[in-house]
């Protein structure tokens, strides 16, 4: 006998940024500004991430590429590692992720890669509140995930190690 278990990711979709509270709009704008500073020499794909800490500080990051391709790092991990290396005691409330091709004017839909979900999940597991995640598509619609866990079903975590 087999059974099927399933997990569903749910995203709330806002027709435009104007529908969001001011502080989330500011977060997305910070992510956009950061994307424009990306070092994306090889892919020409600029990604920006901006996260808000519990005290209101905004920390940004963008993708940093390398001639030795795998040595580069995604925008989300640059931002999360920057935040946690400077403010390890402050919880992360929300993160916005945006992307664009260097030759384009407009931002396009981009969802965090699996490795970045894993890294964000690690920090979410160590704080009380979930981390809200915002993404934007080419039409300017905003996608809100209530947590990182929502984007990482059947996750691997500290608990999986069996030593907690
Ligand atoms: N990239 C990110 O910065 N974040 C992601 O979640 C996916 C991909 C970067 C890595 C690389 O510099 C470029 O986008 C193309 O994959």
Short mmCIF file of C-alpha atoms and ligand atoms in Angstrom, two decimals:
data_model
loop_
_atom_site.label_atom_id
_atom_site.label_comp_id
_atom_site.label_asym_id
_atom_site.label_seq_id
_atom_site.Cartn_x
_atom_site.Cartn_y
_atom_site.Cartn_z
CA UNK A 1 0.00 0.00 0.00
CA UNK A 2 1.29 3.44 -0.84
CA UNK A 3 -0.03 6.80 0.10
CA UNK A 4 0.53 10.23 -1.36
CA UNK A 5 1.50 13.20 0.70
CA UNK A 6 1.59 16.64 -0.80
CA UNK A 7 2.64 20.15 -0.01
CA UNK A 8 1.40 23.31 -1.62
CA UNK A 9 3.07 26.71 -1.86
CA UNK A 10 0.69 29.64 -1.62
CA UNK A 11 1.48 33.12 -2.88
CA UNK A 12 -0.60 36.23 -2.44
CA UNK A 13 -0.62 38.34 -5.61
CA UNK A 14 -0.98 42.12 -5.55
CA UNK A 15 -1.84 43.78 -8.88
CA UNK A 16 0.83 46.43 -8.29
CA UNK A 17 3.30 47.73 -5.75
CA UNK A 18 0.89 50.56 -4.82
CA UNK A 19 -1.25 48.04 -2.94
CA UNK A 20 1.56 47.29 -0.50
CA UNK A 21 2.33 49.10 2.75
CA UNK A 22 4.95 51.84 2.39
CA UNK A 23 7.69 49.87 4.12
CA UNK A 24 7.33 46.92 1.71
CA UNK A 25 7.39 49.29 -1.26
CA UNK A 26 10.62 50.76 0.09
CA UNK A 27 12.06 47.26 0.42
CA UNK A 28 11.31 46.43 -3.22
CA UNK A 29 12.79 49.75 -4.34
CA UNK A 30 15.95 49.00 -2.35
CA UNK A 31 16.18 45.58 -4.06
CA UNK A 32 15.80 47.24 -7.46
CA UNK A 33 18.54 49.77 -6.72
CA UNK A 34 20.79 46.95 -5.53
CA UNK A 35 20.17 44.89 -8.70
CA UNK A 36 21.53 47.78 -10.77
CA UNK A 37 24.82 47.50 -8.85
CA UNK A 38 25.16 43.72 -9.43
CA UNK A 39 28.46 42.33 -10.67
CA UNK A 40 26.85 40.18 -13.35
CA UNK A 41 29.59 40.32 -15.95
CA UNK A 42 29.04 36.79 -17.28
CA UNK A 43 25.27 36.27 -17.20
CA UNK A 44 24.20 39.90 -17.65
CA UNK A 45 21.39 38.89 -15.30
CA UNK A 46 21.15 41.36 -12.45
CA UNK A 47 19.53 40.24 -9.22
CA UNK A 48 18.89 42.41 -6.18
CA UNK A 49 17.78 41.43 -2.70
CA UNK A 50 16.83 43.70 0.18
CA UNK A 51 15.89 42.51 3.63
CA UNK A 52 14.44 44.34 6.60
CA UNK A 53 15.63 43.59 10.10
CA UNK A 54 13.46 43.81 13.19
CA UNK A 55 14.84 47.25 14.06
CA UNK A 56 13.91 48.57 10.59
CA UNK A 57 17.41 48.48 9.08
CA UNK A 58 17.52 47.53 5.41
CA UNK A 59 20.40 45.37 4.18
CA UNK A 60 20.90 44.81 0.46
CA UNK A 61 22.85 42.40 -1.71
CA UNK A 62 23.25 41.59 -5.38
CA UNK A 63 24.76 38.75 -7.37
CA UNK A 64 28.54 38.67 -7.50
CA UNK A 65 29.91 36.61 -10.37
CA UNK A 66 33.37 35.24 -11.05
CA UNK A 67 35.41 34.07 -14.05
CA UNK A 68 35.43 30.74 -12.20
CA UNK A 69 31.62 30.53 -12.45
CA UNK A 70 30.79 28.44 -9.35
CA UNK A 71 32.74 30.86 -7.14
CA UNK A 72 30.06 33.53 -7.62
CA UNK A 73 27.18 34.05 -5.22
CA UNK A 74 23.49 34.88 -5.56
CA UNK A 75 22.01 38.19 -4.41
CA UNK A 76 19.94 36.62 -1.64
CA UNK A 77 22.90 34.92 -0.02
CA UNK A 78 25.05 38.05 -0.30
CA UNK A 79 22.29 39.98 1.53
CA UNK A 80 21.55 37.32 4.17
CA UNK A 81 25.21 36.68 4.98
CA UNK A 82 25.88 40.43 5.17
CA UNK A 83 22.95 40.89 7.55
CA UNK A 84 23.76 37.92 9.77
CA UNK A 85 27.47 38.66 9.90
CA UNK A 86 26.82 42.20 11.10
CA UNK A 87 23.63 41.81 13.14
CA UNK A 88 23.44 38.17 14.25
CA UNK A 89 21.00 38.99 17.04
CA UNK A 90 18.41 40.78 14.88
CA UNK A 91 15.55 38.83 13.31
CA UNK A 92 14.83 39.23 9.60
CA UNK A 93 11.25 40.34 8.96
CA UNK A 94 10.99 40.45 5.17
CA UNK A 95 13.01 40.12 1.98
CA UNK A 96 12.38 41.39 -1.55
CA UNK A 97 14.02 39.77 -4.59
CA UNK A 98 14.01 41.30 -8.07
CA UNK A 99 15.87 40.59 -11.30
CA UNK A 100 16.42 42.06 -14.74
CA UNK A 101 18.51 41.42 -17.79
CA UNK A 102 21.17 44.12 -18.12
CA UNK A 103 19.91 45.17 -21.55
CA UNK A 104 16.28 45.46 -20.42
CA UNK A 105 14.62 48.40 -18.72
CA UNK A 106 12.06 46.33 -16.86
CA UNK A 107 12.37 43.86 -14.05
CA UNK A 108 11.23 40.28 -14.69
CA UNK A 109 9.86 37.55 -12.48
CA UNK A 110 12.56 35.73 -10.54
CA UNK A 111 12.12 33.30 -7.73
CA UNK A 112 14.99 32.42 -5.36
CA UNK A 113 17.07 29.39 -6.31
CA UNK A 114 17.08 26.26 -4.18
CA UNK A 115 20.37 27.02 -2.45
CA UNK A 116 19.17 30.47 -1.45
CA UNK A 117 15.89 29.03 -0.12
CA UNK A 118 17.96 26.65 2.00
CA UNK A 119 20.09 29.49 3.39
CA UNK A 120 17.09 31.72 4.12
CA UNK A 121 15.31 28.80 5.76
CA UNK A 122 18.23 28.23 8.15
CA UNK A 123 17.80 31.72 9.59
CA UNK A 124 14.01 31.55 9.59
CA UNK A 125 14.22 28.37 11.69
CA UNK A 126 16.23 30.22 14.33
CA UNK A 127 13.79 33.07 14.89
CA UNK A 128 10.26 33.32 16.16
CA UNK A 129 8.56 35.02 13.21
CA UNK A 130 8.59 33.80 9.61
CA UNK A 131 10.40 35.81 6.93
CA UNK A 132 8.02 37.28 4.36
CA UNK A 133 9.28 37.21 0.79
CA UNK A 134 8.31 39.55 -2.05
CA UNK A 135 8.93 39.04 -5.77
CA UNK A 136 7.89 41.10 -8.76
CA UNK A 137 7.06 40.16 -12.35
CA UNK A 138 7.44 42.05 -15.62
CA UNK A 139 3.91 43.46 -15.33
CA UNK A 140 4.69 44.88 -11.92
CA UNK A 141 2.57 42.36 -10.02
CA UNK A 142 3.88 41.52 -6.57
CA UNK A 143 3.99 37.97 -5.22
CA UNK A 144 4.08 37.56 -1.45
CA UNK A 145 5.10 34.38 0.32
CA UNK A 146 4.20 34.40 4.03
CA UNK A 147 7.37 32.48 4.87
CA UNK A 148 10.46 30.83 3.40
CA UNK A 149 9.11 27.47 4.52
CA UNK A 150 6.20 28.03 2.13
CA UNK A 151 8.75 27.93 -0.72
CA UNK A 152 10.72 24.98 0.61
CA UNK A 153 8.47 22.01 1.26
CA UNK A 154 10.01 18.87 2.80
CA UNK A 155 13.01 20.97 3.77
CA UNK A 156 16.27 19.75 5.20
CA UNK A 157 17.02 21.48 8.50
CA UNK A 158 18.94 21.19 11.74
CA UNK A 159 16.26 18.80 12.94
CA UNK A 160 17.10 16.46 10.06
CA UNK A 161 20.58 16.01 11.54
CA UNK A 162 18.99 14.31 14.53
CA UNK A 163 21.25 15.95 17.06
CA UNK A 164 18.89 18.53 18.50
N1 LIG B 1 20.99 34.45 -9.21
C1 LIG B 1 20.72 35.09 -8.04
O1 LIG B 1 21.40 36.06 -7.68
N2 LIG B 1 19.68 34.65 -7.28
C2 LIG B 1 18.90 33.58 -7.59
O2 LIG B 1 18.05 33.20 -6.80
C3 LIG B 1 19.06 32.91 -8.88
C4 LIG B 1 20.22 33.32 -9.70
C5 LIG B 1 22.12 34.90 -10.01
C6 LIG B 1 23.26 33.92 -10.08
C7 LIG B 1 23.95 34.33 -11.35
O3 LIG B 1 24.85 35.40 -11.07
C8 LIG B 1 22.82 34.87 -12.23
O4 LIG B 1 21.73 35.11 -11.36
C9 LIG B 1 22.38 33.91 -13.33
O5 LIG B 1 22.04 32.67 -12.81
#
